[in-house]
PDB file of N, CA and C in Angstrom:
ATOM      1  N   UNK A  13       0.821  -1.179   0.000  1.00  0.00           N
ATOM      2  CA  UNK A  13       0.000   0.000   0.000  1.00  0.00           C
ATOM      3  C   UNK A  13       0.875   1.256   0.000  1.00  0.00           C
ATOM      4  N   UNK A  14       1.526   1.502  -1.076  1.00  0.00           N
ATOM      5  CA  UNK A  14       2.355   2.699  -1.178  1.00  0.00           C
ATOM      6  C   UNK A  14       1.547   3.830  -1.786  1.00  0.00           C
ATOM      7  N   UNK A  15       1.757   4.998  -1.244  1.00  0.00           N
ATOM      8  CA  UNK A  15       1.095   6.174  -1.800  1.00  0.00           C
ATOM      9  C   UNK A  15       1.800   6.578  -3.088  1.00  0.00           C
ATOM     10  N   UNK A  16       1.037   6.990  -4.055  1.00  0.00           N
ATOM     11  CA  UNK A  16       1.624   7.416  -5.315  1.00  0.00           C
ATOM     12  C   UNK A  16       2.296   8.775  -5.135  1.00  0.00           C
ATOM     13  N   UNK A  17       3.419   8.908  -5.790  1.00  0.00           N
ATOM     14  CA  UNK A  17       4.132  10.187  -5.735  1.00  0.00           C
ATOM     15  C   UNK A  17       3.446  11.199  -6.619  1.00  0.00           C
ATOM     16  N   UNK A  18       3.319  12.383  -6.082  1.00  0.00           N
ATOM     17  CA  UNK A  18       2.752  13.461  -6.881  1.00  0.00           C
ATOM     18  C   UNK A  18       3.894  14.247  -7.504  1.00  0.00           C
ATOM     19  N   UNK A  19       3.770  14.526  -8.772  1.00  0.00           N
ATOM     20  CA  UNK A  19       4.817  15.297  -9.424  1.00  0.00           C
ATOM     21  C   UNK A  19       4.643  16.773  -9.086  1.00  0.00           C
ATOM     22  N   UNK A  20       5.758  17.411  -8.861  1.00  0.00           N
ATOM     23  CA  UNK A  20       5.755  18.840  -8.535  1.00  0.00           C
ATOM     24  C   UNK A  20       5.832  19.607  -9.847  1.00  0.00           C
ATOM     25  N   UNK A  21       4.985  20.601 -10.026  1.00  0.00           N
ATOM     26  CA  UNK A  21       5.043  21.390 -11.265  1.00  0.00           C
ATOM     27  C   UNK A  21       6.423  22.020 -11.451  1.00  0.00           C
ATOM     28  N   UNK A  22       6.890  22.010 -12.697  1.00  0.00           N
ATOM     29  CA  UNK A  22       8.217  22.538 -13.010  1.00  0.00           C
ATOM     30  C   UNK A  22       8.347  24.009 -12.619  1.00  0.00           C
ATOM     31  N   UNK A  23       7.278  24.774 -12.723  1.00  0.00           N
ATOM     32  CA  UNK A  23       7.314  26.196 -12.360  1.00  0.00           C
ATOM     33  C   UNK A  23       7.649  26.366 -10.880  1.00  0.00           C
ATOM     34  N   UNK A  24       7.087  25.516 -10.035  1.00  0.00           N
ATOM     35  CA  UNK A  24       7.342  25.598  -8.591  1.00  0.00           C
ATOM     36  C   UNK A  24       8.797  25.243  -8.285  1.00  0.00           C
ATOM     37  N   UNK A  25       9.326  24.255  -8.991  1.00  0.00           N
ATOM     38  CA  UNK A  25      10.728  23.862  -8.806  1.00  0.00           C
ATOM     39  C   UNK A  25      11.642  25.001  -9.224  1.00  0.00           C
ATOM     40  N   UNK A  26      11.322  25.655 -10.349  1.00  0.00           N
ATOM     41  CA  UNK A  26      12.137  26.778 -10.819  1.00  0.00           C
ATOM     42  C   UNK A  26      12.124  27.935  -9.833  1.00  0.00           C
ATOM     43  N   UNK A  27      10.964  28.216  -9.248  1.00  0.00           N
ATOM     44  CA  UNK A  27      10.892  29.311  -8.272  1.00  0.00           C
ATOM     45  C   UNK A  27      11.725  28.997  -7.035  1.00  0.00           C
ATOM     46  N   UNK A  28      11.688  27.746  -6.586  1.00  0.00           N
ATOM     47  CA  UNK A  28      12.494  27.378  -5.419  1.00  0.00           C
ATOM     48  C   UNK A  28      13.976  27.456  -5.749  1.00  0.00           C
ATOM     49  N   UNK A  29      14.341  27.003  -6.926  1.00  0.00           N
ATOM     50  CA  UNK A  29      15.746  27.041  -7.341  1.00  0.00           C
ATOM     51  C   UNK A  29      16.213  28.494  -7.433  1.00  0.00           C
ATOM     52  N   UNK A  30      15.376  29.373  -7.981  1.00  0.00           N
ATOM     53  CA  UNK A  30      15.712  30.789  -8.086  1.00  0.00           C
ATOM     54  C   UNK A  30      15.858  31.407  -6.698  1.00  0.00           C
ATOM     55  N   UNK A  31      14.976  31.053  -5.790  1.00  0.00           N
ATOM     56  CA  UNK A  31      15.047  31.590  -4.426  1.00  0.00           C
ATOM     57  C   UNK A  31      16.326  31.150  -3.730  1.00  0.00           C
ATOM     58  N   UNK A  32      16.706  29.902  -3.899  1.00  0.00           N
ATOM     59  CA  UNK A  32      17.938  29.403  -3.276  1.00  0.00           C
ATOM     60  C   UNK A  32      19.153  30.097  -3.875  1.00  0.00           C
ATOM     61  N   UNK A  33      19.160  30.261  -5.187  1.00  0.00           N
ATOM     62  CA  UNK A  33      20.280  30.953  -5.834  1.00  0.00           C
ATOM     63  C   UNK A  33      20.383  32.397  -5.360  1.00  0.00           C
ATOM     64  N   UNK A  34      19.238  33.044  -5.194  1.00  0.00           N
ATOM     65  CA  UNK A  34      19.241  34.422  -4.706  1.00  0.00           C
ATOM     66  C   UNK A  34      19.799  34.499  -3.287  1.00  0.00           C
ATOM     67  N   UNK A  35      19.412  33.560  -2.439  1.00  0.00           N
ATOM     68  CA  UNK A  35      19.924  33.552  -1.065  1.00  0.00           C
ATOM     69  C   UNK A  35      21.437  33.338  -1.037  1.00  0.00           C
ATOM     70  N   UNK A  36      21.923  32.439  -1.880  1.00  0.00           N
ATOM     71  CA  UNK A  36      23.368  32.182  -1.936  1.00  0.00           C
ATOM     72  C   UNK A  36      24.101  33.427  -2.413  1.00  0.00           C
ATOM     73  N   UNK A  37      23.586  34.065  -3.474  1.00  0.00           N
ATOM     74  CA  UNK A  37      24.235  35.268  -3.990  1.00  0.00           C
ATOM     75  C   UNK A  37      24.178  36.409  -2.985  1.00  0.00           C
ATOM     76  N   UNK A  38      23.074  36.511  -2.256  1.00  0.00           N
ATOM     77  CA  UNK A  38      22.966  37.561  -1.233  1.00  0.00           C
ATOM     78  C   UNK A  38      23.971  37.334  -0.115  1.00  0.00           C
ATOM     79  N   UNK A  39      24.161  36.087   0.280  1.00  0.00           N
ATOM     80  CA  UNK A  39      25.144  35.781   1.324  1.00  0.00           C
ATOM     81  C   UNK A  39      26.555  36.102   0.843  1.00  0.00           C
ATOM     82  N   UNK A  40      26.854  35.786  -0.411  1.00  0.00           N
ATOM     83  CA  UNK A  40      28.177  36.097  -0.955  1.00  0.00           C
ATOM     84  C   UNK A  40      28.394  37.603  -1.040  1.00  0.00           C
ATOM     85  N   UNK A  41      27.362  38.338  -1.447  1.00  0.00           N
ATOM     86  CA  UNK A  41      27.468  39.796  -1.530  1.00  0.00           C
ATOM     87  C   UNK A  41      27.644  40.394  -0.142  1.00  0.00           C
ATOM     88  N   UNK A  42      26.931  39.839   0.840  1.00  0.00           N
ATOM     89  CA  UNK A  42      27.076  40.324   2.219  1.00  0.00           C
ATOM     90  C   UNK A  42      28.496  40.104   2.709  1.00  0.00           C
ATOM     91  N   UNK A  43      29.056  38.929   2.445  1.00  0.00           N
ATOM     92  CA  UNK A  43      30.421  38.643   2.875  1.00  0.00           C
ATOM     93  C   UNK A  43      31.417  39.583   2.202  1.00  0.00           C
ATOM     94  N   UNK A  44      31.216  39.846   0.918  1.00  0.00           N
ATOM     95  CA  UNK A  44      32.104  40.773   0.211  1.00  0.00           C
ATOM     96  C   UNK A  44      31.960  42.182   0.773  1.00  0.00           C
ATOM     97  N   UNK A  45      30.728  42.568   1.097  1.00  0.00           N
ATOM     98  CA  UNK A  45      30.484  43.906   1.666  1.00  0.00           C
ATOM     99  C   UNK A  45      31.173  44.040   3.023  1.00  0.00           C
ATOM    100  N   UNK A  46      31.085  43.006   3.838  1.00  0.00           N
ATOM    101  CA  UNK A  46      31.741  43.049   5.148  1.00  0.00           C
ATOM    102  C   UNK A  46      33.258  43.059   5.012  1.00  0.00           C
ATOM    103  N   UNK A  47      33.754  42.500   3.916  1.00  0.00           N
ATOM    104  CA  UNK A  47      35.192  42.505   3.678  1.00  0.00           C
ATOM    105  C   UNK A  47      35.665  43.834   3.083  1.00  0.00           C
ATOM    106  N   UNK A  48      34.721  44.739   2.806  1.00  0.00           N
ATOM    107  CA  UNK A  48      35.108  46.059   2.339  1.00  0.00           C
ATOM    108  C   UNK A  48      34.762  46.343   0.892  1.00  0.00           C
ATOM    109  N   UNK A  49      34.180  45.387   0.176  1.00  0.00           N
ATOM    110  CA  UNK A  49      33.821  45.594  -1.223  1.00  0.00           C
ATOM    111  C   UNK A  49      32.321  45.813  -1.319  1.00  0.00           C
ATOM    112  N   UNK A  50      31.900  47.065  -1.375  1.00  0.00           N
ATOM    113  CA  UNK A  50      30.480  47.385  -1.423  1.00  0.00           C
ATOM    114  C   UNK A  50      29.852  47.205  -2.789  1.00  0.00           C
ATOM    115  N   UNK A  51      30.695  47.020  -3.818  1.00  0.00           N
ATOM    116  CA  UNK A  51      30.161  46.922  -5.175  1.00  0.00           C
ATOM    117  C   UNK A  51      29.363  45.644  -5.395  1.00  0.00           C
ATOM    118  N   UNK A  52      29.738  44.548  -4.756  1.00  0.00           N
ATOM    119  CA  UNK A  52      29.034  43.280  -4.946  1.00  0.00           C
ATOM    120  C   UNK A  52      27.595  43.386  -4.456  1.00  0.00           C
ATOM    121  N   UNK A  53      27.417  43.963  -3.298  1.00  0.00           N
ATOM    122  CA  UNK A  53      26.074  44.129  -2.749  1.00  0.00           C
ATOM    123  C   UNK A  53      25.275  45.132  -3.577  1.00  0.00           C
ATOM    124  N   UNK A  54      25.906  46.210  -3.995  1.00  0.00           N
ATOM    125  CA  UNK A  54      25.220  47.219  -4.792  1.00  0.00           C
ATOM    126  C   UNK A  54      24.775  46.656  -6.137  1.00  0.00           C
ATOM    127  N   UNK A  55      25.608  45.853  -6.779  1.00  0.00           N
ATOM    128  CA  UNK A  55      25.217  45.294  -8.079  1.00  0.00           C
ATOM    129  C   UNK A  55      24.078  44.294  -7.927  1.00  0.00           C
ATOM    130  N   UNK A  56      24.067  43.547  -6.833  1.00  0.00           N
ATOM    131  CA  UNK A  56      22.966  42.613  -6.588  1.00  0.00           C
ATOM    132  C   UNK A  56      21.663  43.378  -6.366  1.00  0.00           C
ATOM    133  N   UNK A  57      21.723  44.452  -5.593  1.00  0.00           N
ATOM    134  CA  UNK A  57      20.533  45.261  -5.351  1.00  0.00           C
ATOM    135  C   UNK A  57      20.044  45.931  -6.637  1.00  0.00           C
ATOM    136  N   UNK A  58      20.983  46.334  -7.480  1.00  0.00           N
ATOM    137  CA  UNK A  58      20.597  46.952  -8.745  1.00  0.00           C
ATOM    138  C   UNK A  58      19.946  45.929  -9.669  1.00  0.00           C
ATOM    139  N   UNK A  59      20.471  44.737  -9.702  1.00  0.00           N
ATOM    140  CA  UNK A  59      19.931  43.693 -10.574  1.00  0.00           C
ATOM    141  C   UNK A  59      18.477  43.389 -10.252  1.00  0.00           C
ATOM    142  N   UNK A  60      18.128  43.423  -8.986  1.00  0.00           N
ATOM    143  CA  UNK A  60      16.760  43.126  -8.589  1.00  0.00           C
ATOM    144  C   UNK A  60      15.927  44.387  -8.410  1.00  0.00           C
ATOM    145  N   UNK A  61      16.395  45.488  -9.030  1.00  0.00           N
ATOM    146  CA  UNK A  61      15.649  46.742  -9.096  1.00  0.00           C
ATOM    147  C   UNK A  61      15.325  47.326  -7.718  1.00  0.00           C
ATOM    148  N   UNK A  62      16.202  47.084  -6.747  1.00  0.00           N
ATOM    149  CA  UNK A  62      16.010  47.638  -5.411  1.00  0.00           C
ATOM    150  C   UNK A  62      16.631  49.034  -5.337  1.00  0.00           C
ATOM    151  N   UNK A  63      17.723  49.217  -6.071  1.00  0.00           N
ATOM    152  CA  UNK A  63      18.321  50.544  -6.181  1.00  0.00           C
ATOM    153  C   UNK A  63      18.525  50.846  -7.662  1.00  0.00           C
ATOM    154  N   UNK A  64      18.701  52.124  -7.979  1.00  0.00           N
ATOM    155  CA  UNK A  64      18.938  52.541  -9.358  1.00  0.00           C
ATOM    156  C   UNK A  64      20.439  52.568  -9.621  1.00  0.00           C
ATOM    157  N   UNK A  65      20.787  52.511 -10.888  1.00  0.00           N
ATOM    158  CA  UNK A  65      22.199  52.526 -11.259  1.00  0.00           C
ATOM    159  C   UNK A  65      22.873  53.810 -10.809  1.00  0.00           C
ATOM    160  N   UNK A  66      22.138  54.917 -10.818  1.00  0.00           N
ATOM    161  CA  UNK A  66      22.740  56.185 -10.409  1.00  0.00           C
ATOM    162  C   UNK A  66      23.125  56.185  -8.940  1.00  0.00           C
ATOM    163  N   UNK A  67      22.453  55.371  -8.128  1.00  0.00           N
ATOM    164  CA  UNK A  67      22.767  55.310  -6.708  1.00  0.00           C
ATOM    165  C   UNK A  67      24.067  54.544  -6.448  1.00  0.00           C
ATOM    166  N   UNK A  68      24.508  53.751  -7.418  1.00  0.00           N
ATOM    167  CA  UNK A  68      25.741  52.991  -7.230  1.00  0.00           C
ATOM    168  C   UNK A  68      26.969  53.888  -7.307  1.00  0.00           C
ATOM    169  N   UNK A  69      26.835  55.067  -7.881  1.00  0.00           N
ATOM    170  CA  UNK A  69      27.972  55.948  -8.071  1.00  0.00           C
ATOM    171  C   UNK A  69      28.312  56.776  -6.839  1.00  0.00           C
ATOM    172  N   UNK A  70      27.516  56.656  -5.811  1.00  0.00           N
ATOM    173  CA  UNK A  70      27.764  57.440  -4.602  1.00  0.00           C
ATOM    174  C   UNK A  70      29.069  56.992  -3.937  1.00  0.00           C
ATOM    175  N   UNK A  71      29.709  57.889  -3.217  1.00  0.00           N
ATOM    176  CA  UNK A  71      30.937  57.500  -2.526  1.00  0.00           C
ATOM    177  C   UNK A  71      30.660  56.400  -1.498  1.00  0.00           C
ATOM    178  N   UNK A  72      31.634  55.563  -1.349  1.00  0.00           N
ATOM    179  CA  UNK A  72      31.490  54.445  -0.410  1.00  0.00           C
ATOM    180  C   UNK A  72      31.514  54.979   1.022  1.00  0.00           C
ATOM    181  N   UNK A  73      30.568  54.517   1.809  1.00  0.00           N
ATOM    182  CA  UNK A  73      30.524  54.940   3.209  1.00  0.00           C
ATOM    183  C   UNK A  73      31.597  54.187   3.991  1.00  0.00           C
ATOM    184  N   UNK A  74      32.268  54.892   4.841  1.00  0.00           N
ATOM    185  CA  UNK A  74      33.297  54.275   5.658  1.00  0.00           C
ATOM    186  C   UNK A  74      32.684  53.764   6.964  1.00  0.00           C
ATOM    187  N   UNK A  75      32.946  52.525   7.273  1.00  0.00           N
ATOM    188  CA  UNK A  75      32.448  51.946   8.521  1.00  0.00           C
ATOM    189  C   UNK A  75      33.478  52.209   9.622  1.00  0.00           C
ATOM    190  N   UNK A  76      32.990  52.577  10.773  1.00  0.00           N
ATOM    191  CA  UNK A  76      33.874  52.817  11.902  1.00  0.00           C
ATOM    192  C   UNK A  76      34.091  51.503  12.639  1.00  0.00           C
ATOM    193  N   UNK A  77      35.300  51.286  13.144  1.00  0.00           N
ATOM    194  CA  UNK A  77      35.537  50.062  13.907  1.00  0.00           C
ATOM    195  C   UNK A  77      34.692  50.045  15.175  1.00  0.00           C
ATOM    196  N   UNK A  78      34.245  48.883  15.538  1.00  0.00           N
ATOM    197  CA  UNK A  78      33.393  48.753  16.718  1.00  0.00           C
ATOM    198  C   UNK A  78      34.195  48.543  18.001  1.00  0.00           C
ATOM    199  N   UNK A  79      35.519  48.514  17.891  1.00  0.00           N
ATOM    200  CA  UNK A  79      36.359  48.243  19.057  1.00  0.00           C
ATOM    201  C   UNK A  79      36.124  49.240  20.185  1.00  0.00           C
ATOM    202  N   UNK A  80      35.932  50.477  19.841  1.00  0.00           N
ATOM    203  CA  UNK A  80      35.783  51.478  20.898  1.00  0.00           C
ATOM    204  C   UNK A  80      34.444  51.371  21.615  1.00  0.00           C
ATOM    205  N   UNK A  81      33.467  50.671  21.017  1.00  0.00           N
ATOM    206  CA  UNK A  81      32.169  50.504  21.651  1.00  0.00           C
ATOM    207  C   UNK A  81      32.091  49.250  22.514  1.00  0.00           C
ATOM    208  N   UNK A  82      33.025  48.349  22.304  1.00  0.00           N
ATOM    209  CA  UNK A  82      33.026  47.083  23.049  1.00  0.00           C
ATOM    210  C   UNK A  82      33.993  47.200  24.207  1.00  0.00           C
ATOM    211  N   UNK A  83      33.535  46.835  25.367  1.00  0.00           N
ATOM    212  CA  UNK A  83      34.420  46.903  26.546  1.00  0.00           C
ATOM    213  C   UNK A  83      34.944  45.546  26.884  1.00  0.00           C
TER     214      UNK A  83
END
């Protein structure tokens, strides 16, 4: 008495695959941003229409070290 397997629509599989790829790319962009390269995160945001290309030309913001805030 085995239950029959239901096939998953290809569209649903593609959406899940796209979501996983986006999460991986976002994590890589975050790591690059934390390492000091803000362009990776900016290009990812531009690709998904979150920011405009003109906003990528702004000067890079300098992060202050957190050492002085930690005791």
